[in-house]
Amino acid sequence: MKENPQMIRLTYREAVREAIREALRKDDRVFLMGEDVGRYGGCFAVSKGLLQEFGPERIRDTPLSESAFVGAGIGAAMGGMRPIVEIMTVNFSLLAADQILNNAATILHMSGGQFNIPLVIRMATGGGRQVAAQHSHSLEGWYAHIPGIKVLTPATLEDARGMLWTALEDPDPVLIFENSNLYNMEGQLPADAGPVDIDRARVRRPGSDVTIITYSASLFKALDAAEILAREGIDAEVIDLRTLRPLDQETFLASVTKTHRAVIVDEGWRSGSISAEIAARIMEGAFYELDAPVERICSVEVPMPYAKHLEQAALPQTETIVTTIKRMMHS
Amino acid sequence: MSPETIIKPTNTETISSQRIVSISRERALHLLYQMIRIRRFEAKSAELYGAMKIRGFLHLYDGEEAVAVGVMEALRPEDAVVATYREHGHALARGIPASAIMAEMYGKQEGCSRGRGGSMHLFDAKTRFYGGNAIVGGGLPLAVGLALADKMQGKRRVTCCFFGDGAVAEGEFHESMNLAALWQLPVLFICENNLYAMGTALRLSQSVTDLAKKAAGYAVAAEAVDGMDVLAVEVAAKKAAEIVRAGEGPYFLECRTYRFRGHSAFDTELYRTKAEVEEWKERDPIKTFIEHLKNQGLVSEMDLNELERKVADEIKEAVDFAEAGTWEPVEDLTRFVYSEWRGV
């Protein structure tokens, strides 16, 4: 394929790095801090090279003190800076859950609107790399439960490149979840790609028979499923939520109103999940439009196992999406 | 269940400079006024709690006034304060109007947090008062971050962080001490050691009860001071704040004090004896300061009457203000979850 001269080829990892680099260049108040972001180059190599370019003041290695450095990010944000705090994985973010929930999400409200917290926290999420039950979970749906923060789940290169700056411009705390399986994903992006909105879902594939609602890495499984279904005459519309809080229900309700069927694909566990929230909103907002019950494809409710075949069985898969939709269409 | 031993107020080696510090009459009256207004404000709060005007949790500061008052003398308007849920005294000494604090406890929108915070969450942007934090230890990382922002922006400001002896058992204390020392951040850590984490005595919760040693273990300059002695606290805090402001890193000041009332309005105080409380009350920071000043011939009964009248007026005004305050319309319930502006 001939490449458009205005397009550049890069990975998701490089797209995130470019976003961080652009923010550091554009705004002196921006700095990155987290475990191994500097000398090591980031545990997923996202920040590789940034220490050399911006120095240790702005690319700040922290001790393994999630609560202190997340809290310090909150304090620094209140003190006039625009911190980007990196937490290695969502499982480690639980060590900072006190700061995220009890401080970042509440201080604006508790202070009667006096102190806002323009903080961005990035972290890796997701399973599929055989790193077992303490490094693989998808807890972004959990965080989406909390009023006072915003929860972003960039799936595409465009969003990996563009969501960060918009998040930094936001006056309130924004959590960005990067599925670690996406870091090596390669593709093309316009050389001048810039900020994107962080509050709207996108239709990634238009269709008329069924709506697949998903986010993050599951988007690509949904798109693959839609292609397989298309060969069998089923035209699936695929919606990438992009942001789990605030949830853009207008987009998926409009789609369900058109297709009359909905399947939600969510790498989180089923019980009490973001998929449950979406299903409830469809009941509230489009019940009489439905030709079939809403279906959900989630991770099996086990701590993530190490063995590859078990881990793959625990995660939502393209094949499951295909068979579920075929069953729905023929029932 | 009764406590095994009485925790005596005399077995500490601390700086005690009351007898060596000379003080002007004007300064003396100022410090005394600050402590008395806190004491009377708390008494009124307790009364209004009984009258069900104030609800929720109410943690009173009686006995610890010398700490907030002494430390605030070391701060400048541009400095920041991070306090705990027992923070009426800090808020008053920092300069948040008593009326705004009282209205907050009434839940009125004229309160310093618009009635969204209550007794435990007093906030005030004007005086850089960052709460009112009710997760024990949770304020320390915030203070570290505020100080980091100052350092990165080249601002010579102090972030003063108050917390109790209970917080020293939290991981956030240790993480914050390390980070503040590692990055040489301008934080003045004030540990208000009142000997009890709610109802658990220090000796039952800490393997090492000399708390300054813990901070020193992180290479944080650390010192203990008699927290019942306002002049000693002031001297120690001023010295500490100077070091912090000069960019020489964080400072940990342990103020050894005692809470005269229960932990909160619900506390039946099964964990300590009345005799212990009485023994500490002998060292009441207000009573002993008045005695000291009278011995020095710096204040008279007339001065005290004058102070009390001024304080009574201020508190009456605060209560009137709170009573006259208005309820935020329920339609505004979901305001302040997210900012009402966007920008950079």
Tab-separated table of N, CA and C in Angstrom, chain A residues 29 31 33 57-58 60-82 98-99 102-103 105 107-116 146-150 165-166 168-173 198 245-246, chain B residues 104 112-114 116-118 121 123-126 128-133 135-153 155 157 172 175-176 178-179 182-183 185 333-344:
chain	number	residue	atom	x	y	z
A	29	ARG	N	3.856	24.002	32.618
A	29	ARG	CA	3.292	23.458	33.861
A	29	ARG	C	3.166	21.942	33.825
A	31	PHE	N	4.244	18.156	33.694
A	31	PHE	CA	5.367	17.253	33.957
A	31	PHE	C	4.827	15.839	34.121
A	33	MET	N	5.211	12.182	36.087
A	33	MET	CA	5.874	11.468	37.184
A	33	MET	C	5.252	10.099	37.378
A	57	GLU	N	13.574	17.049	36.194
A	57	GLU	CA	12.555	17.826	36.882
A	57	GLU	C	11.170	17.539	36.306
A	58	ARG	N	11.147	17.359	34.994
A	58	ARG	CA	9.848	17.214	34.315
A	58	ARG	C	9.526	15.761	33.954
A	60	ARG	N	9.916	12.685	36.028
A	60	ARG	CA	10.271	12.512	37.421
A	60	ARG	C	10.055	11.067	37.863
A	61	ASP	N	11.156	10.355	38.112
A	61	ASP	CA	11.040	8.995	38.662
A	61	ASP	C	10.580	9.082	40.106
A	62	THR	N	9.650	8.231	40.490
A	62	THR	CA	9.152	8.239	41.868
A	62	THR	C	9.512	6.931	42.557
A	63	PRO	N	9.520	6.970	43.887
A	63	PRO	CA	9.609	5.694	44.598
A	63	PRO	C	8.309	4.890	44.402
A	64	LEU	N	8.320	3.641	44.846
A	64	LEU	CA	7.116	2.805	44.723
A	64	LEU	C	6.128	3.218	45.821
A	65	SER	N	5.566	4.363	45.648
A	65	SER	CA	4.674	4.954	46.653
A	65	SER	C	3.456	5.511	45.939
A	66	GLU	N	2.611	4.622	45.448
A	66	GLU	CA	1.500	5.062	44.599
A	66	GLU	C	0.639	6.120	45.287
A	67	SER	N	0.362	5.880	46.559
A	67	SER	CA	-0.523	6.808	47.249
A	67	SER	C	0.113	8.194	47.356
A	68	ALA	N	1.402	8.224	47.684
A	68	ALA	CA	2.078	9.515	47.844
A	68	ALA	C	2.240	10.237	46.514
A	69	PHE	N	2.614	9.526	45.451
A	69	PHE	CA	2.843	10.299	44.219
A	69	PHE	C	1.550	10.641	43.491
A	70	VAL	N	0.510	9.852	43.678
A	70	VAL	CA	-0.788	10.262	43.134
A	70	VAL	C	-1.315	11.455	43.947
A	71	GLY	N	-1.201	11.358	45.258
A	71	GLY	CA	-1.613	12.483	46.110
A	71	GLY	C	-0.794	13.729	45.815
A	72	ALA	N	0.493	13.534	45.566
A	72	ALA	CA	1.347	14.671	45.220
A	72	ALA	C	0.918	15.277	43.887
A	73	GLY	N	0.448	14.432	42.997
A	73	GLY	CA	-0.088	14.941	41.728
A	73	GLY	C	-1.310	15.821	41.972
A	74	ILE	N	-2.157	15.397	42.889
A	74	ILE	CA	-3.346	16.185	43.227
A	74	ILE	C	-2.926	17.529	43.827
A	75	GLY	N	-1.994	17.463	44.768
A	75	GLY	CA	-1.508	18.690	45.404
A	75	GLY	C	-0.844	19.622	44.403
A	76	ALA	N	-0.023	19.044	43.524
A	76	ALA	CA	0.681	19.866	42.529
A	76	ALA	C	-0.316	20.504	41.562
A	77	ALA	N	-1.369	19.767	41.236
A	77	ALA	CA	-2.397	20.312	40.347
A	77	ALA	C	-3.091	21.500	41.024
A	78	MET	N	-3.373	21.371	42.309
A	78	MET	CA	-3.991	22.480	43.045
A	78	MET	C	-3.018	23.646	43.192
A	79	GLY	N	-1.737	23.317	43.158
A	79	GLY	CA	-0.704	24.334	43.319
A	79	GLY	C	-0.283	25.004	42.023
A	80	GLY	N	-0.990	24.716	40.934
A	80	GLY	CA	-0.728	25.451	39.695
A	80	GLY	C	-0.031	24.681	38.597
A	81	MET	N	0.291	23.404	38.839
A	81	MET	CA	0.947	22.613	37.800
A	81	MET	C	-0.096	21.792	37.032
A	82	ARG	N	0.367	21.121	35.967
A	82	ARG	CA	-0.502	20.230	35.187
A	82	ARG	C	0.169	18.863	35.110
A	98	ASP	N	-7.320	5.542	47.647
A	98	ASP	CA	-7.721	6.569	48.624
A	98	ASP	C	-7.576	7.961	48.032
A	99	GLN	N	-6.434	8.216	47.424
A	99	GLN	CA	-6.198	9.547	46.860
A	99	GLN	C	-7.128	9.826	45.683
A	102	ASN	N	-11.038	9.544	47.448
A	102	ASN	CA	-11.329	10.435	48.576
A	102	ASN	C	-10.826	11.859	48.389
A	103	ASN	N	-9.835	12.050	47.537
A	103	ASN	CA	-9.338	13.409	47.322
A	103	ASN	C	-9.607	13.930	45.909
A	105	ALA	N	-11.473	13.036	43.490
A	105	ALA	CA	-12.869	13.089	43.042
A	105	ALA	C	-13.756	13.952	43.941
A	107	ILE	N	-12.593	16.815	46.238
A	107	ILE	CA	-12.178	18.112	46.784
A	107	ILE	C	-12.932	19.284	46.147
A	108	LEU	N	-13.207	19.212	44.854
A	108	LEU	CA	-13.965	20.296	44.232
A	108	LEU	C	-15.321	20.450	44.936
A	109	HIS	N	-15.949	19.320	45.174
A	109	HIS	CA	-17.278	19.337	45.786
A	109	HIS	C	-17.198	19.753	47.259
A	110	MET	N	-16.296	19.109	47.997
A	110	MET	CA	-16.183	19.398	49.439
A	110	MET	C	-15.815	20.845	49.699
A	111	SER	N	-15.108	21.438	48.736
A	111	SER	CA	-14.676	22.818	48.942
A	111	SER	C	-15.693	23.806	48.364
A	112	GLY	N	-16.843	23.309	47.975
A	112	GLY	CA	-17.873	24.188	47.427
A	112	GLY	C	-17.420	24.879	46.143
A	113	GLY	N	-16.613	24.172	45.354
A	113	GLY	CA	-16.195	24.699	44.058
A	113	GLY	C	-14.930	25.546	44.099
A	114	GLN	N	-14.269	25.610	45.256
A	114	GLN	CA	-13.092	26.493	45.359
A	114	GLN	C	-11.816	25.904	44.768
A	115	PHE	N	-11.637	24.578	44.915
A	115	PHE	CA	-10.381	23.980	44.463
A	115	PHE	C	-10.652	22.880	43.435
A	116	ASN	N	-10.291	23.154	42.178
A	116	ASN	CA	-10.392	22.116	41.152
A	116	ASN	C	-9.033	21.448	40.983
A	146	ILE	N	-17.327	6.484	39.742
A	146	ILE	CA	-17.056	7.593	40.661
A	146	ILE	C	-17.356	8.958	40.048
A	147	PRO	N	-18.348	9.687	40.583
A	147	PRO	CA	-18.551	11.060	40.112
A	147	PRO	C	-17.378	11.933	40.530
A	148	GLY	N	-17.010	12.873	39.693
A	148	GLY	CA	-15.914	13.787	40.037
A	148	GLY	C	-14.667	13.535	39.211
A	149	ILE	N	-14.586	12.350	38.594
A	149	ILE	CA	-13.458	12.090	37.697
A	149	ILE	C	-14.012	11.758	36.312
A	150	LYS	N	-13.139	11.819	35.308
A	150	LYS	CA	-13.499	11.385	33.968
A	150	LYS	C	-12.648	10.172	33.625
A	165	TRP	N	-3.989	15.805	25.450
A	165	TRP	CA	-3.968	17.266	25.542
A	165	TRP	C	-5.321	17.803	26.013
A	166	THR	N	-6.383	17.235	25.477
A	166	THR	CA	-7.719	17.664	25.889
A	166	THR	C	-7.926	17.363	27.372
A	168	LEU	N	-5.593	17.297	29.602
A	168	LEU	CA	-4.792	18.256	30.372
A	168	LEU	C	-5.469	19.625	30.440
A	169	GLU	N	-6.248	19.936	29.417
A	169	GLU	CA	-6.968	21.216	29.421
A	169	GLU	C	-8.200	21.172	30.313
A	170	ASP	N	-8.603	19.965	30.676
A	170	ASP	CA	-9.800	19.819	31.501
A	170	ASP	C	-9.480	20.303	32.920
A	171	PRO	N	-10.394	21.035	33.538
A	171	PRO	CA	-10.110	21.534	34.886
A	171	PRO	C	-10.184	20.463	35.972
A	172	ASP	N	-10.665	19.277	35.635
A	172	ASP	CA	-10.904	18.248	36.651
A	172	ASP	C	-10.074	16.991	36.383
A	173	PRO	N	-9.998	16.094	37.380
A	173	PRO	CA	-9.147	14.906	37.206
A	173	PRO	C	-9.640	13.984	36.100
A	198	ILE	N	-13.098	14.496	24.213
A	198	ILE	CA	-13.062	13.372	25.166
A	198	ILE	C	-14.436	13.103	25.762
A	245	ARG	N	-16.828	7.680	31.510
A	245	ARG	CA	-17.502	8.703	32.318
A	245	ARG	C	-17.014	10.047	31.859
A	246	PRO	N	-17.839	10.955	31.410
A	246	PRO	CA	-19.291	10.781	31.250
A	246	PRO	C	-19.605	9.838	30.084
B	104	GLU	N	-20.814	27.011	57.868
B	104	GLU	CA	-20.486	25.723	57.249
B	104	GLU	C	-21.019	24.576	58.101
B	112	CYS	N	-17.970	28.296	54.560
B	112	CYS	CA	-16.718	28.413	53.801
B	112	CYS	C	-16.588	27.316	52.748
B	113	SER	N	-17.372	26.251	52.834
B	113	SER	CA	-17.400	25.243	51.766
B	113	SER	C	-18.813	25.103	51.195
B	114	ARG	N	-19.589	26.153	51.321
B	114	ARG	CA	-20.975	26.216	50.818
B	114	ARG	C	-21.888	25.150	51.408
B	116	ARG	N	-21.079	22.118	51.763
B	116	ARG	CA	-20.794	20.820	51.140
B	116	ARG	C	-19.831	19.982	51.984
B	117	GLY	N	-19.176	20.656	52.929
B	117	GLY	CA	-18.131	19.953	53.665
B	117	GLY	C	-18.468	19.670	55.116
B	118	GLY	N	-19.010	20.655	55.798
B	118	GLY	CA	-19.291	20.493	57.219
B	118	GLY	C	-18.044	20.660	58.072
B	121	HIS	N	-14.611	19.397	56.837
B	121	HIS	CA	-14.072	19.805	55.527
B	121	HIS	C	-14.194	21.313	55.312
B	123	PHE	N	-12.754	24.564	53.889
B	123	PHE	CA	-11.827	24.945	52.811
B	123	PHE	C	-11.917	26.449	52.610
B	124	ASP	N	-10.817	27.051	52.187
B	124	ASP	CA	-10.855	28.480	51.905
B	124	ASP	C	-9.719	28.872	50.969
B	125	ALA	N	-10.094	29.245	49.764
B	125	ALA	CA	-9.080	29.586	48.762
B	125	ALA	C	-8.307	30.843	49.165
B	126	LYS	N	-9.003	31.809	49.766
B	126	LYS	CA	-8.376	33.095	50.088
B	126	LYS	C	-7.172	32.942	51.016
B	128	ARG	N	-5.616	30.056	51.392
B	128	ARG	CA	-4.943	28.827	50.943
B	128	ARG	C	-5.076	27.729	52.007
B	129	PHE	N	-6.295	27.500	52.390
B	129	PHE	CA	-6.605	26.473	53.389
B	129	PHE	C	-7.222	25.273	52.666
B	130	TYR	N	-6.402	24.215	52.497
B	130	TYR	CA	-6.794	23.067	51.671
B	130	TYR	C	-7.425	21.946	52.507
B	131	GLY	N	-8.387	22.285	53.303
B	131	GLY	CA	-9.130	21.274	54.068
B	131	GLY	C	-8.471	21.027	55.407
B	132	GLY	N	-9.209	20.554	56.279
B	132	GLY	CA	-10.393	19.766	56.391
B	132	GLY	C	-10.256	18.439	55.658
B	133	ASN	N	-9.272	17.529	56.055
B	133	ASN	CA	-9.178	16.213	55.421
B	133	ASN	C	-9.460	15.140	56.463
B	135	ILE	N	-9.583	11.662	55.990
B	135	ILE	CA	-8.966	10.341	55.881
B	135	ILE	C	-7.607	10.494	56.562
B	136	VAL	N	-7.423	9.798	57.659
B	136	VAL	CA	-6.201	10.012	58.445
B	136	VAL	C	-4.964	9.710	57.586
B	137	GLY	N	-4.096	10.685	57.479
B	137	GLY	CA	-2.876	10.542	56.673
B	137	GLY	C	-3.063	11.003	55.232
B	138	GLY	N	-4.294	11.130	54.801
B	138	GLY	CA	-4.573	11.451	53.397
B	138	GLY	C	-4.142	12.841	52.972
B	139	GLY	N	-3.976	13.739	53.930
B	139	GLY	CA	-3.569	15.100	53.600
B	139	GLY	C	-2.076	15.232	53.329
B	140	LEU	N	-1.290	14.293	53.834
B	140	LEU	CA	0.164	14.437	53.693
B	140	LEU	C	0.626	14.434	52.237
B	141	PRO	N	0.158	13.499	51.406
B	141	PRO	CA	0.560	13.553	49.990
B	141	PRO	C	0.126	14.848	49.306
B	142	LEU	N	-1.025	15.383	49.692
B	142	LEU	CA	-1.468	16.648	49.094
B	142	LEU	C	-0.474	17.754	49.416
B	143	ALA	N	-0.029	17.785	50.662
B	143	ALA	CA	0.935	18.802	51.081
B	143	ALA	C	2.242	18.653	50.308
B	144	VAL	N	2.656	17.419	50.122
B	144	VAL	CA	3.876	17.152	49.351
B	144	VAL	C	3.714	17.706	47.934
B	145	GLY	N	2.534	17.506	47.353
B	145	GLY	CA	2.282	17.979	45.989
B	145	GLY	C	2.217	19.491	45.904
B	146	LEU	N	1.576	20.122	46.875
B	146	LEU	CA	1.525	21.591	46.882
B	146	LEU	C	2.938	22.159	46.973
B	147	ALA	N	3.751	21.527	47.801
B	147	ALA	CA	5.136	21.979	47.958
B	147	ALA	C	5.950	21.706	46.687
B	148	LEU	N	5.661	20.594	46.042
B	148	LEU	CA	6.341	20.281	44.779
B	148	LEU	C	6.030	21.357	43.737
B	149	ALA	N	4.751	21.752	43.670
B	149	ALA	CA	4.353	22.795	42.722
B	149	ALA	C	5.111	24.089	43.011
B	150	ASP	N	5.209	24.447	44.284
B	150	ASP	CA	5.943	25.665	44.655
B	150	ASP	C	7.406	25.569	44.228
B	151	LYS	N	7.999	24.421	44.517
B	151	LYS	CA	9.415	24.262	44.201
B	151	LYS	C	9.637	24.337	42.683
B	152	MET	N	8.757	23.669	41.929
B	152	MET	CA	8.930	23.656	40.470
B	152	MET	C	8.690	25.038	39.865
B	153	GLN	N	7.856	25.837	40.529
B	153	GLN	CA	7.549	27.177	40.011
B	153	GLN	C	8.448	28.256	40.627
B	155	LYS	N	8.586	29.264	43.654
B	155	LYS	CA	7.929	30.112	44.662
B	155	LYS	C	8.446	29.733	46.045
B	157	ARG	N	7.461	29.395	49.126
B	157	ARG	CA	6.318	29.313	50.021
B	157	ARG	C	6.421	28.040	50.854
B	172	GLU	N	0.747	6.341	54.174
B	172	GLU	CA	0.886	7.643	53.513
B	172	GLU	C	1.847	8.566	54.277
B	175	GLU	N	5.355	7.216	53.156
B	175	GLU	CA	5.590	7.542	51.746
B	175	GLU	C	5.854	9.036	51.579
B	176	SER	N	5.093	9.842	52.319
B	176	SER	CA	5.206	11.297	52.175
B	176	SER	C	6.498	11.828	52.779
B	178	ASN	N	9.298	10.240	53.006
B	178	ASN	CA	10.367	9.854	52.096
B	178	ASN	C	10.405	10.772	50.870
B	179	LEU	N	9.224	11.000	50.288
B	179	LEU	CA	9.164	11.796	49.063
B	179	LEU	C	9.578	13.248	49.337
B	182	LEU	N	13.319	13.201	49.888
B	182	LEU	CA	14.009	12.833	48.644
B	182	LEU	C	14.070	14.015	47.681
B	183	TRP	N	12.972	14.734	47.580
B	183	TRP	CA	12.885	15.855	46.644
B	183	TRP	C	13.119	17.198	47.336
B	185	LEU	N	11.448	19.038	49.558
B	185	LEU	CA	10.293	19.904	49.333
B	185	LEU	C	9.971	20.767	50.554
B	333	LEU	N	-27.877	20.644	43.701
B	333	LEU	CA	-27.216	19.475	44.305
B	333	LEU	C	-25.998	18.984	43.528
B	334	THR	N	-26.132	18.887	42.213
B	334	THR	CA	-25.038	18.281	41.444
B	334	THR	C	-23.997	19.295	40.953
B	335	ARG	N	-24.059	20.492	41.485
B	335	ARG	CA	-22.977	21.434	41.153
B	335	ARG	C	-21.695	21.001	41.860
B	336	PHE	N	-20.591	21.446	41.346
B	336	PHE	CA	-19.260	21.211	41.954
B	336	PHE	C	-18.840	19.743	41.952
B	337	VAL	N	-19.459	18.941	41.092
B	337	VAL	CA	-18.927	17.595	40.861
B	337	VAL	C	-17.837	17.732	39.791
B	338	TYR	N	-18.166	18.555	38.793
B	338	TYR	CA	-17.172	18.945	37.784
B	338	TYR	C	-17.156	20.470	37.731
B	339	SER	N	-16.065	21.016	37.272
B	339	SER	CA	-15.942	22.467	37.195
B	339	SER	C	-16.946	23.035	36.206
B	340	GLU	N	-17.377	24.240	36.487
B	340	GLU	CA	-18.370	24.864	35.617
B	340	GLU	C	-17.710	25.730	34.550
B	341	TRP	N	-16.452	25.537	34.361
B	341	TRP	CA	-15.728	26.262	33.322
B	341	TRP	C	-14.753	25.291	32.682
B	342	ARG	N	-14.373	25.602	31.480
B	342	ARG	CA	-13.306	24.843	30.838
B	342	ARG	C	-12.189	25.819	30.521
B	343	GLY	N	-11.013	25.332	30.397
B	343	GLY	CA	-9.955	26.263	30.056
B	343	GLY	C	-8.615	25.676	30.350
B	344	VAL	N	-7.610	26.503	30.330
B	344	VAL	CA	-6.262	26.001	30.552
B	344	VAL	C	-5.727	26.611	31.804
